Short mmCIF file of C-alpha atoms and ligand atoms in Angstrom, two decimals:
data_model
loop_
_atom_site.label_atom_id
_atom_site.label_comp_id
_atom_site.label_asym_id
_atom_site.label_seq_id
_atom_site.Cartn_x
_atom_site.Cartn_y
_atom_site.Cartn_z
CA MET A 25 18.50 11.30 -9.94
CA ALA A 26 17.02 8.28 -11.80
CA ASP A 27 16.45 7.97 -15.52
CA PHE A 28 13.06 9.00 -15.80
CA GLU A 29 10.72 12.37 -16.16
CA THR A 30 9.17 13.54 -12.62
CA PRO A 31 5.75 13.96 -13.48
CA GLU A 32 4.78 17.82 -13.63
CA LEU A 33 2.31 18.92 -10.39
CA THR A 34 -0.92 20.73 -11.82
CA VAL A 35 -3.06 22.93 -10.10
CA TYR A 36 -6.53 20.29 -10.55
CA PRO A 37 -5.94 16.41 -10.81
CA ILE A 38 -5.56 15.82 -14.40
CA ILE A 39 -6.63 12.04 -15.73
CA PRO A 40 -3.94 11.57 -18.19
CA HIS A 41 -4.15 9.99 -21.45
CA ILE A 42 -3.26 6.03 -21.87
CA LYS A 43 0.43 5.35 -22.42
CA PRO A 44 0.02 1.47 -23.15
CA GLY A 45 2.92 -0.02 -22.05
CA SER A 46 4.33 2.71 -20.66
CA MET A 47 5.43 0.64 -16.93
CA LYS A 48 5.72 -2.84 -18.63
CA HIS A 49 9.95 -2.33 -17.72
CA SER A 50 8.86 -1.64 -14.15
CA SER A 51 9.66 -5.37 -11.65
CA PRO A 52 11.41 -5.31 -8.60
CA PHE A 53 14.22 -7.81 -8.61
CA VAL A 54 13.52 -11.57 -8.31
CA ALA A 55 13.99 -12.93 -4.70
CA ASN A 56 17.21 -15.79 -4.65
CA ALA A 57 16.80 -19.71 -3.23
CA ASP A 58 17.85 -18.39 0.02
CA HIS A 59 15.33 -15.56 0.70
CA GLN A 60 12.61 -17.96 -1.50
CA GLU A 61 13.35 -21.16 0.79
CA SER A 62 13.83 -19.59 3.94
CA ILE A 63 10.16 -18.56 4.12
CA GLY A 64 8.82 -21.43 2.91
CA PHE A 65 8.75 -21.50 -0.71
CA PRO A 66 10.46 -23.15 -3.97
CA GLY A 67 13.96 -21.45 -4.70
CA GLY A 68 13.17 -21.04 -8.46
CA LEU A 69 10.50 -21.37 -10.98
CA VAL A 70 9.16 -25.09 -10.38
CA ASP A 71 8.36 -27.63 -13.09
CA ASN A 72 4.77 -27.35 -14.06
CA TRP A 73 4.17 -24.10 -12.95
CA GLU A 74 1.61 -23.34 -15.10
CA GLU A 75 -0.36 -26.25 -13.33
CA LYS A 76 0.77 -25.10 -10.22
CA ALA A 77 -0.38 -21.64 -10.52
CA VAL A 78 -3.87 -22.34 -11.60
CA ALA A 79 -4.31 -24.99 -8.81
CA LYS A 80 -3.10 -22.31 -5.95
CA LEU A 81 -5.48 -19.59 -7.65
CA GLY A 82 -8.03 -22.24 -7.31
CA ASP A 83 -7.51 -23.01 -3.69
CA ILE A 84 -7.29 -19.27 -2.65
CA ALA A 85 -11.17 -18.73 -4.41
CA ARG A 86 -12.06 -22.20 -2.68
CA ASN A 87 -11.02 -20.60 0.88
CA ASN A 88 -11.15 -16.82 0.34
CA LYS A 89 -14.70 -15.95 -0.33
CA ALA A 90 -14.07 -12.52 -0.63
CA PHE A 91 -11.23 -12.69 -3.16
CA LYS A 92 -14.18 -14.98 -5.26
CA VAL A 93 -16.55 -12.61 -5.24
CA PHE A 94 -14.48 -9.93 -6.32
CA LEU A 95 -13.23 -11.86 -9.02
CA ASP A 96 -16.85 -12.78 -10.18
CA SER A 97 -18.77 -9.45 -9.78
CA CYS A 98 -17.00 -6.68 -11.36
CA VAL A 99 -19.39 -5.33 -14.06
CA LYS A 100 -16.91 -3.29 -15.84
CA CYS A 101 -18.15 0.08 -14.76
CA GLY A 102 -15.01 1.73 -15.09
CA ALA A 103 -15.94 3.90 -11.77
CA CYS A 104 -12.27 2.73 -10.50
CA THR A 105 -10.15 3.42 -13.99
CA ASP A 106 -8.83 6.81 -12.67
CA LYS A 107 -8.59 6.27 -8.56
CA CYS A 108 -5.41 4.55 -8.92
CA HIS A 109 -1.96 7.10 -8.00
CA TYR A 110 -0.26 4.51 -9.89
CA TYR A 111 -2.04 5.03 -13.25
CA LEU A 112 -2.23 8.94 -12.45
CA GLY A 113 1.13 8.74 -12.41
CA THR A 114 2.59 6.53 -14.99
CA SER A 115 -0.32 6.66 -17.95
CA ASP A 116 0.10 2.83 -17.95
CA PRO A 117 -3.48 1.40 -18.47
CA LYS A 118 -2.47 -1.81 -16.21
CA ASN A 119 -2.50 0.34 -13.58
CA MET A 120 -6.01 0.87 -13.79
CA PRO A 121 -7.49 -1.15 -11.02
CA VAL A 122 -9.77 -2.95 -12.96
CA ALA A 123 -7.06 -3.69 -15.67
CA ARG A 124 -4.82 -4.70 -12.65
CA GLN A 125 -7.62 -7.10 -11.52
CA ASP A 126 -8.29 -8.56 -15.20
CA LEU A 127 -4.53 -9.85 -15.30
CA LEU A 128 -5.63 -12.56 -12.49
CA ARG A 129 -9.34 -12.74 -13.74
CA LYS A 130 -8.69 -13.81 -17.17
CA VAL A 131 -6.90 -17.07 -15.83
CA TYR A 132 -9.37 -17.34 -13.22
CA ARG A 133 -12.55 -17.11 -16.10
CA ARG A 134 -10.14 -19.95 -18.12
CA TYR A 135 -9.80 -22.30 -15.70
CA TYR A 136 -12.71 -22.14 -13.29
CA THR A 137 -15.83 -20.75 -15.26
CA PHE A 138 -17.82 -22.90 -17.44
CA ALA A 139 -17.83 -20.06 -19.98
CA GLY A 140 -14.08 -19.82 -19.73
CA LYS A 141 -13.82 -23.01 -20.12
CA TYR A 142 -15.96 -23.49 -23.21
CA PHE A 143 -16.07 -20.02 -24.86
CA PRO A 144 -12.86 -18.30 -23.25
CA TRP A 145 -12.71 -15.84 -26.60
CA LEU A 146 -16.22 -14.63 -25.57
CA VAL A 147 -15.50 -13.72 -21.39
CA GLY A 148 -11.56 -12.43 -22.03
CA ALA A 149 -10.40 -15.60 -20.56
CA GLU A 150 -6.65 -17.02 -21.50
CA ASP A 151 -4.71 -19.54 -20.43
CA MET A 152 -1.86 -19.31 -17.99
CA THR A 153 1.54 -18.41 -19.91
CA LYS A 154 5.01 -16.87 -19.46
CA GLU A 155 3.51 -13.69 -21.06
CA VAL A 156 0.70 -13.60 -18.32
CA LEU A 157 3.61 -14.50 -15.83
CA ASP A 158 5.38 -11.35 -16.46
CA ASP A 159 2.78 -9.34 -16.53
CA TRP A 160 1.71 -10.37 -13.27
CA TYR A 161 5.15 -10.31 -11.87
CA SER A 162 5.42 -6.47 -13.24
CA TYR A 163 1.90 -5.25 -12.21
CA PHE A 164 1.32 -6.74 -9.16
CA HIS A 165 4.35 -5.25 -7.91
CA GLN A 166 2.84 -1.92 -9.00
CA CYS A 167 -0.09 -2.33 -6.35
CA SER A 168 0.76 -0.77 -3.27
CA GLN A 169 -2.38 -2.65 -1.87
CA CYS A 170 -3.76 0.53 -0.72
CA ARG A 171 -7.51 -0.17 -1.39
CA ARG A 172 -8.24 3.45 -2.00
CA CYS A 173 -10.04 2.00 -5.69
CA SER A 174 -12.50 -0.40 -3.36
CA VAL A 175 -14.01 3.01 -1.96
CA PHE A 176 -15.30 4.30 -5.34
CA CYS A 177 -16.22 0.60 -6.82
CA PRO A 178 -19.91 0.06 -6.40
CA PHE A 179 -18.99 -3.69 -5.33
CA GLY A 180 -16.35 -2.86 -2.67
CA ILE A 181 -14.23 -4.98 -5.06
CA ASP A 182 -10.89 -4.39 -3.48
CA THR A 183 -7.41 -5.24 -5.59
CA ALA A 184 -5.45 -5.56 -2.91
CA GLU A 185 -6.44 -8.68 -2.10
CA ILE A 186 -6.39 -9.78 -5.72
CA SER A 187 -3.21 -8.54 -5.61
CA MET A 188 -2.27 -10.47 -2.46
CA ALA A 189 -3.17 -13.26 -3.99
CA ALA A 190 -1.12 -12.71 -7.52
CA ARG A 191 1.84 -12.54 -5.07
CA GLU A 192 0.99 -15.53 -2.96
CA ILE A 193 0.82 -17.74 -6.25
CA MET A 194 3.68 -16.72 -7.64
CA ASP A 195 5.36 -17.19 -4.35
CA THR A 196 4.14 -20.75 -4.44
CA ILE A 197 5.60 -21.29 -7.75
CA GLY A 198 9.11 -19.87 -6.55
CA LEU A 199 9.05 -16.50 -8.16
CA GLY A 200 8.84 -13.93 -5.25
CA GLN A 201 10.23 -10.60 -4.96
CA LYS A 202 13.74 -10.02 -3.23
CA TYR A 203 12.86 -6.74 -1.09
CA SER A 204 9.97 -8.47 0.87
CA ASN A 205 11.11 -11.90 0.89
CA GLU A 206 14.33 -11.10 2.40
CA ILE A 207 12.83 -8.77 4.93
CA ILE A 208 10.58 -11.47 6.10
CA GLY A 209 13.57 -14.05 6.39
CA LYS A 210 14.82 -11.28 8.41
CA LEU A 211 12.16 -10.75 10.90
CA HIS A 212 11.73 -14.51 11.51
CA LYS A 213 15.58 -14.94 11.87
CA ILE A 214 16.53 -12.15 14.21
CA GLY A 215 13.50 -10.08 15.19
CA ASN A 216 13.13 -7.01 12.94
CA ASN A 217 13.32 -5.99 9.26
CA LEU A 218 16.68 -4.74 9.50
CA GLY A 219 18.52 -7.81 10.50
CA LEU A 220 19.63 -5.81 13.96
CA PRO A 221 20.76 -8.09 17.11
CA GLU A 222 19.89 -7.71 20.15
CA PRO A 223 23.31 -6.04 21.72
CA ALA A 224 22.69 -3.32 18.72
CA LEU A 225 19.78 -2.57 19.76
CA VAL A 226 20.76 -2.02 23.07
CA ASN A 227 23.44 0.14 22.22
CA THR A 228 21.18 2.29 20.10
CA MET A 229 18.34 2.59 22.80
CA GLU A 230 21.58 3.51 25.32
CA GLY A 231 22.60 6.26 22.81
CA LEU A 232 19.25 7.46 22.59
CA GLU A 233 18.63 8.08 26.17
CA GLU A 234 22.39 9.81 26.51
CA ASP A 235 21.43 12.20 23.57
CA VAL A 236 17.55 13.16 25.26
CA LYS A 237 19.50 13.84 28.61
CA ASP A 238 22.08 16.04 26.87
CA GLU A 239 19.43 17.86 25.37
CA THR A 240 16.83 17.80 27.92
CA GLY A 241 18.58 17.42 31.41
CA VAL A 242 15.89 14.66 32.12
CA ASP A 243 16.66 11.19 32.19
CA VAL A 244 14.25 9.38 29.77
CA ARG A 245 14.50 5.83 29.43
CA PHE A 246 14.48 3.55 26.26
CA PRO A 247 14.46 -0.19 28.32
CA VAL A 248 14.83 -3.23 26.40
CA ASP A 249 13.58 -6.71 27.90
CA VAL A 250 12.46 -5.55 31.40
CA LYS A 251 10.59 -8.24 32.64
CA GLY A 252 7.54 -7.05 34.46
CA ALA A 253 7.01 -4.02 32.77
CA ASP A 254 3.29 -3.04 31.84
CA ILE A 255 3.77 -2.14 28.36
CA LEU A 256 5.42 -3.82 25.45
CA LEU A 257 5.62 -1.28 22.57
CA VAL A 258 6.20 -2.73 18.73
CA THR A 259 7.56 -0.36 16.55
CA PRO A 260 8.92 -0.15 13.27
CA SER A 261 12.68 -0.66 13.24
CA ALA A 262 12.98 2.11 11.53
CA ASP A 263 12.01 3.95 14.65
CA PHE A 264 15.00 2.36 16.23
CA PHE A 265 17.85 5.02 13.74
CA ALA A 266 16.68 6.38 10.72
CA GLU A 267 15.51 9.87 10.02
CA PRO A 268 12.88 11.26 10.43
CA HIS A 269 11.31 7.95 12.40
CA ILE A 270 13.51 8.36 15.59
CA ASP A 271 12.66 11.23 16.36
CA GLY A 272 8.81 9.79 16.97
CA LEU A 273 10.51 7.10 18.77
CA ILE A 274 11.43 9.98 21.17
CA GLY A 275 8.17 11.29 21.48
CA TYR A 276 6.95 8.03 22.29
CA ALA A 277 9.34 7.49 25.11
CA LYS A 278 9.00 11.21 26.92
CA VAL A 279 4.97 10.58 26.61
CA PHE A 280 5.62 7.08 28.56
CA HIS A 281 8.35 9.22 30.81
CA GLN A 282 5.90 12.01 31.58
CA ALA A 283 3.08 9.77 31.76
CA GLY A 284 4.80 7.62 34.63
CA MET A 285 3.97 4.46 32.59
CA SER A 286 6.76 1.49 32.87
CA TRP A 287 7.15 0.49 29.14
CA THR A 288 9.72 -1.85 27.05
CA LEU A 289 11.21 -2.93 23.93
CA SER A 290 11.75 -6.45 23.19
CA SER A 291 14.92 -7.68 21.44
CA TYR A 292 12.68 -10.95 20.46
CA ALA A 293 10.04 -9.05 18.68
CA SER A 294 11.76 -5.66 17.93
CA GLU A 295 9.64 -5.19 15.14
CA ALA A 296 5.80 -4.09 14.15
CA ALA A 297 6.01 -4.23 10.74
CA ASN A 298 4.82 -7.63 8.72
CA PHE A 299 5.73 -7.55 5.52
CA SER A 300 3.76 -11.21 5.37
CA MET A 301 0.83 -9.11 4.72
CA PHE A 302 2.21 -7.44 0.96
CA ILE A 303 2.66 -11.50 -0.10
CA GLY A 304 -0.02 -12.45 0.83
CA SER A 305 1.06 -15.65 2.95
CA PRO A 306 -1.01 -16.72 6.03
CA GLU A 307 1.60 -18.62 7.49
CA ASN A 308 4.27 -16.06 7.35
CA LEU A 309 1.94 -13.36 8.83
CA LYS A 310 0.98 -15.60 11.43
CA LYS A 311 4.62 -16.55 11.87
CA ALA A 312 6.00 -12.98 12.36
CA SER A 313 2.90 -11.95 14.28
CA MET A 314 3.65 -14.76 16.80
CA ARG A 315 7.15 -13.38 18.26
CA ILE A 316 4.85 -10.55 19.33
CA ARG A 317 2.78 -12.78 21.57
CA ASP A 318 5.48 -14.90 22.56
CA ALA A 319 7.31 -11.64 24.15
CA ALA A 320 4.62 -10.08 25.75
CA LEU A 321 3.95 -13.60 27.71
CA ASP A 322 7.55 -13.95 28.35
CA LEU A 323 7.84 -10.23 29.66
CA GLY A 324 4.80 -10.60 31.53
CA VAL A 325 3.43 -7.29 29.95
CA LYS A 326 0.04 -6.13 31.15
CA ARG A 327 -0.79 -3.98 27.41
CA ILE A 328 1.06 -3.93 23.83
CA ILE A 329 1.16 -0.56 22.06
CA VAL A 330 1.89 -0.42 18.42
CA GLY A 331 4.09 2.21 17.01
CA GLU A 332 3.47 4.35 14.45
CA CYS A 333 3.14 1.89 11.44
CA GLY A 334 0.45 2.02 8.75
CA HIS A 335 0.55 -1.85 7.38
CA ALA A 336 1.29 -3.11 11.08
CA TRP A 337 -1.50 -1.38 12.69
CA ARG A 338 -3.86 -3.03 10.34
CA VAL A 339 -2.15 -6.07 10.87
CA ALA A 340 -2.91 -5.73 14.79
CA TYR A 341 -6.18 -4.17 14.97
CA ASN A 342 -7.44 -6.40 11.86
CA PHE A 343 -5.73 -10.05 12.47
CA TRP A 344 -4.19 -10.26 15.73
CA ASN A 345 -7.24 -11.48 17.77
CA THR A 346 -7.82 -14.19 15.33
CA LEU A 347 -3.88 -15.06 14.15
CA ILE A 348 -2.54 -14.93 17.49
CA GLY A 349 -5.32 -14.66 20.40
CA PRO A 350 -6.75 -14.57 22.55
CA PHE A 351 -4.84 -12.02 24.51
CA ASP A 352 -6.77 -12.77 27.81
CA PHE A 353 -3.66 -12.72 29.78
CA LEU A 354 -3.55 -8.97 29.07
CA ASP A 355 -5.21 -6.16 31.13
CA LYS A 356 -8.71 -5.96 29.98
CA ALA A 357 -9.06 -2.24 31.20
CA TYR A 358 -7.30 -1.36 27.82
CA PRO A 359 -8.47 -1.99 24.44
CA SER A 360 -6.08 -4.81 22.94
CA PRO A 361 -3.93 -4.11 20.90
CA MET A 362 -3.76 -0.14 21.30
CA HIS A 363 -2.58 2.76 19.26
CA ILE A 364 0.22 4.96 20.64
CA ILE A 365 -1.61 7.77 19.04
CA GLU A 366 -4.27 6.39 21.63
CA VAL A 367 -2.44 6.18 24.20
CA THR A 368 -1.15 10.02 23.45
CA HIS A 369 -4.64 11.30 22.25
CA ASP A 370 -6.21 9.83 26.08
CA LEU A 371 -3.27 11.85 28.20
CA LEU A 372 -3.79 14.95 25.92
CA GLN A 373 -7.59 14.93 26.59
CA ARG A 374 -6.88 14.05 30.18
CA GLY A 375 -4.38 16.83 30.85
CA ALA A 376 -2.03 14.67 31.90
CA LEU A 377 0.36 16.13 29.80
CA LYS A 378 1.94 19.63 30.19
CA ILE A 379 2.34 20.92 26.61
CA ASP A 380 3.69 24.33 25.22
CA LYS A 381 2.49 24.37 21.57
CA SER A 382 5.11 26.91 20.85
CA GLY A 383 7.43 24.07 20.32
CA ASN A 384 5.73 23.79 17.23
CA ASP A 385 5.56 27.64 16.21
CA HIS A 386 8.07 27.18 13.46
CA ARG A 387 5.55 24.49 11.58
CA ARG A 388 2.81 24.93 9.58
CA ILE A 389 1.52 21.67 9.64
CA THR A 390 -0.44 18.93 7.24
CA PHE A 391 -1.08 15.32 7.68
CA HIS A 392 -0.92 12.20 5.28
CA ASP A 393 -3.60 9.48 6.10
CA SER A 394 -1.60 6.39 5.47
CA CYS A 395 -3.68 4.09 3.52
CA ASN A 396 -3.77 0.88 5.62
CA VAL A 397 -4.79 3.36 8.92
CA ALA A 398 -7.18 5.20 6.61
CA ARG A 399 -9.18 1.97 4.83
CA ALA A 400 -8.25 -0.69 6.95
CA SER A 401 -8.35 0.23 10.63
CA ARG A 402 -9.82 1.98 13.30
CA MET A 403 -9.12 4.07 16.45
CA GLY A 404 -10.18 4.62 19.49
CA ASN A 405 -13.54 2.80 18.88
CA ILE A 406 -15.29 5.56 17.18
CA PRO A 407 -16.40 5.48 13.82
CA GLY A 408 -13.80 7.74 11.75
CA GLY A 409 -11.54 7.53 14.62
CA GLN A 410 -8.32 6.96 12.54
CA PHE A 411 -9.09 9.99 11.07
CA ILE A 412 -10.23 12.46 14.39
CA LEU A 413 -7.07 11.16 16.74
CA PRO A 414 -4.00 11.96 15.40
CA ARG A 415 -5.57 15.50 14.23
CA GLU A 416 -6.48 15.67 17.77
CA VAL A 417 -3.32 14.97 18.71
CA ILE A 418 -1.69 17.51 16.00
CA LYS A 419 -4.05 20.15 17.01
CA GLY A 420 -2.77 19.54 20.58
CA VAL A 421 0.40 20.01 20.57
CA ALA A 422 0.94 22.45 17.91
CA ASN A 423 -0.60 25.75 16.66
CA HIS A 424 -1.04 25.85 12.70
CA TYR A 425 -2.61 22.87 11.35
CA PHE A 426 -3.96 23.00 7.75
CA ASP A 427 -5.79 19.60 6.12
CA MET A 428 -5.23 18.96 2.33
CA ALA A 429 -8.43 18.64 0.12
CA PRO A 430 -11.30 16.35 1.12
CA GLU A 431 -10.74 14.45 -2.24
CA THR A 432 -7.17 13.32 -0.75
CA THR A 433 -7.33 12.56 2.61
CA HIS A 434 -9.61 10.70 5.20
CA GLU A 435 -11.18 7.16 3.22
CA ASN A 436 -10.06 9.43 -0.04
CA THR A 437 -6.27 9.58 0.85
CA TYR A 438 -3.86 8.75 -1.58
CA CYS A 439 -1.12 6.17 -1.26
CA CYS A 440 2.07 7.80 -0.54
CA GLY A 441 3.74 5.88 -3.52
CA GLY A 442 5.68 3.30 -1.50
CA GLY A 443 3.35 0.96 0.18
CA GLY A 444 2.71 -2.61 -0.39
CA GLY A 445 6.41 -3.83 -0.08
CA LEU A 446 7.43 -1.42 -2.88
CA LEU A 447 9.71 0.68 -0.83
CA THR A 448 13.01 -0.17 -2.84
CA ASP A 449 15.41 1.17 -5.01
CA ASP A 450 14.70 -1.19 -7.86
CA LEU A 451 11.06 0.60 -8.05
CA ILE A 452 12.43 4.31 -7.64
CA GLU A 453 10.58 5.57 -11.01
CA LEU A 454 6.91 3.89 -9.72
CA ARG A 455 7.65 5.41 -6.68
CA VAL A 456 8.14 9.06 -7.44
CA LYS A 457 5.17 8.69 -9.95
CA GLY A 458 3.09 7.22 -8.22
CA ALA A 459 3.52 9.58 -5.14
CA MET A 460 2.46 12.53 -7.60
CA PRO A 461 -1.21 12.92 -6.58
CA ARG A 462 -0.37 13.13 -2.98
CA MET A 463 2.56 15.53 -3.91
CA ASN A 464 -0.17 17.54 -5.92
CA ALA A 465 -2.53 17.80 -2.62
CA LEU A 466 0.46 18.95 -0.94
CA GLN A 467 1.64 21.73 -3.47
CA ARG A 468 -2.04 23.21 -2.90
CA VAL A 469 -1.65 23.53 1.00
CA VAL A 470 1.72 24.72 0.28
CA GLU A 471 0.35 27.35 -2.10
CA GLU A 472 -2.71 28.37 0.25
CA HIS A 473 -1.29 27.92 3.83
CA ASP A 474 2.77 28.28 3.67
CA VAL A 475 2.44 24.54 5.18
CA ASN A 476 6.26 23.38 5.68
CA PHE A 477 5.77 20.37 7.68
CA LEU A 478 4.16 17.04 6.66
CA THR A 479 3.07 14.39 9.23
CA ALA A 480 2.37 11.01 8.89
CA ILE A 481 2.00 7.71 11.24
CA CYS A 482 3.59 5.27 8.83
CA ALA A 483 7.30 4.39 8.92
CA ILE A 484 7.03 3.13 5.09
CA CYS A 485 5.35 6.71 4.27
CA LYS A 486 8.02 8.72 5.88
CA SER A 487 10.94 6.83 4.21
CA GLN A 488 9.22 7.09 0.92
CA PHE A 489 8.44 10.93 1.14
CA SER A 490 12.04 11.24 2.56
CA LYS A 491 13.20 10.26 -0.72
CA THR A 492 10.29 11.37 -3.41
CA LEU A 493 9.96 14.84 -1.96
CA PRO A 494 13.05 16.40 -3.42
CA TYR A 495 12.03 15.07 -7.17
CA TYR A 496 9.26 17.50 -6.45
CA ASN A 497 11.23 20.16 -5.01
CA PHE A 498 10.45 19.85 -1.71
CA PRO A 499 12.85 19.38 1.39
CA MET A 500 13.08 15.99 2.26
CA ASP A 501 13.15 16.86 5.65
CA MET A 502 9.73 18.11 4.83
CA ILE A 503 8.30 14.56 6.71
CA GLY A 504 8.18 14.09 9.93
CA SER A 505 6.28 11.67 12.48
CA VAL A 506 3.36 12.73 14.66
CA HIS A 507 5.26 11.80 17.56
CA GLN A 508 8.16 14.24 16.75
CA LEU A 509 5.50 17.27 16.74
CA VAL A 510 4.59 15.85 20.31
CA SER A 511 8.25 15.59 21.66
CA ASP A 512 9.27 18.74 20.38
CA ALA A 513 5.94 20.47 22.74
CA ILE A 514 5.85 18.35 25.62
CA VAL A 515 7.41 19.64 28.76
CA LEU A 516 9.27 17.20 30.87
CA GLY A 517 9.62 17.18 34.44
CA ALA A 518 6.34 19.39 34.69
CA LYS A 519 2.90 17.92 35.82
CA GLU A 520 -0.05 19.63 35.52
S1 SF4 B 607 -5.13 -0.96 -4.27
FE1 SF4 B 607 -4.37 0.73 -4.45
S2 SF4 B 607 -2.17 0.52 -5.52
FE2 SF4 B 607 -3.86 -0.90 -5.86
S3 SF4 B 607 -5.24 -0.71 -7.42
FE3 SF4 B 607 -6.15 0.12 -6.01
S4 SF4 B 607 -6.10 2.21 -6.07
FE4 SF4 B 607 -4.42 0.80 -7.03
S1 SF4 B 608 -15.25 0.35 -10.20
FE1 SF4 B 608 -15.43 -1.91 -9.39
S2 SF4 B 608 -17.24 -3.06 -11.13
FE2 SF4 B 608 -16.25 -1.29 -11.61
S3 SF4 B 608 -14.94 -1.60 -13.10
FE3 SF4 B 608 -13.99 -0.79 -11.29
S4 SF4 B 608 -13.58 -3.21 -10.18
FE4 SF4 B 608 -15.33 -3.60 -11.75
#
């Protein structure tokens, strides 16, 4: 365990007294020149970086009207101050959303508003300095871009947008984050975040076929690069071998098998995740997404289905059609894109899968709404579908389900603490402290309902919880996929 104190869990959430500067030391490793240049940014801090940062800030404000409105409209009402899990977990006042925004807003005011240019002291405007840049690097990497604060802001000011812009500005002047930028480079070069080449992917899938055959006696296939398959599945690469994610992948394969759906993975586009969103880079977002369109065309599929990945679903649901569309070559009878939860939900509703819920009777289950699904997407084409469908899938395959407190679920959900490109060990203190509000809510359902299993439909949430649950004295294997539950309840070989 690391050298910091894990926050105590309390019966009811407590708004902490501020501890100024308590997380100033927390900042992620800086990307090296190779990582930067491989995704189109300067290898190190450029000359005249102050001017270039200010110019880039102006560009973003001109081109992104929402961002400009967010910078211009805060009235300092304070409604967001206690809504960020990182403030609640760290007590650092710069982790209050309004204070985080102001790190950037004060520079915007100085250079792009009349009052800031001529009376900076009146409006809290400040020059772009090294001290400001250091604060940006630290505190804009203490925002998981979860958008919880925007739910409570009367103007809907979205700190995630400001955090993305700040990271884009820093990348543009040569100051990037190692974790995200190295991963984006691997995705461009190899096709997935892990750098897993095609032979390794094929081997892994063949191994999974053998494992499932040994366990069930049924030939469930995990196909790769099958031309003419109906469905291209794009899923986070963590699903290929990390625990507990892999049990979710087995669940998807069992669903496809049992429903008689022809599907394939692509070795060229073997990743649903797209960390380019976290660094606010539209060019990289498009380049990474384009692999999926190209793979779909090359394989001649009729549908694209996205696996359990929160931000990937946001990118797919919100951006794909404008970023890499139109998808007029896909079957118009289905939504494009479609989430694996929508697929399984539909099959369950139609009674197309035989389910034995007793396969999950040893579990007392709760569900963590992942931020990007909850506050930045929808499912099933119904209002609130992103909350309804996953819960109906869980209840369709398990007998014991209990929601966490409403102020911590649905659109009010707390981030796992590791989203937005922060799922790296150099930020472990932040991740553990930021997980505290979710752990508090979990503790309550554990005490009240003997809950012993936490599910999520996001690869980052699953990895984050595997790591942070033990800090709060929960077992690390308490977290799993929704499709792990499906996998354990589906009756293979039987048709209704
Ligand atoms: S977007 Fe999330 S992490 Fe960022 S300031 Fe708002 S609540 Fe905090
Ligand atoms: S809730 Fe909105 S308007 Fe109020 S302080 Fe926060 S960001 Fe500003």
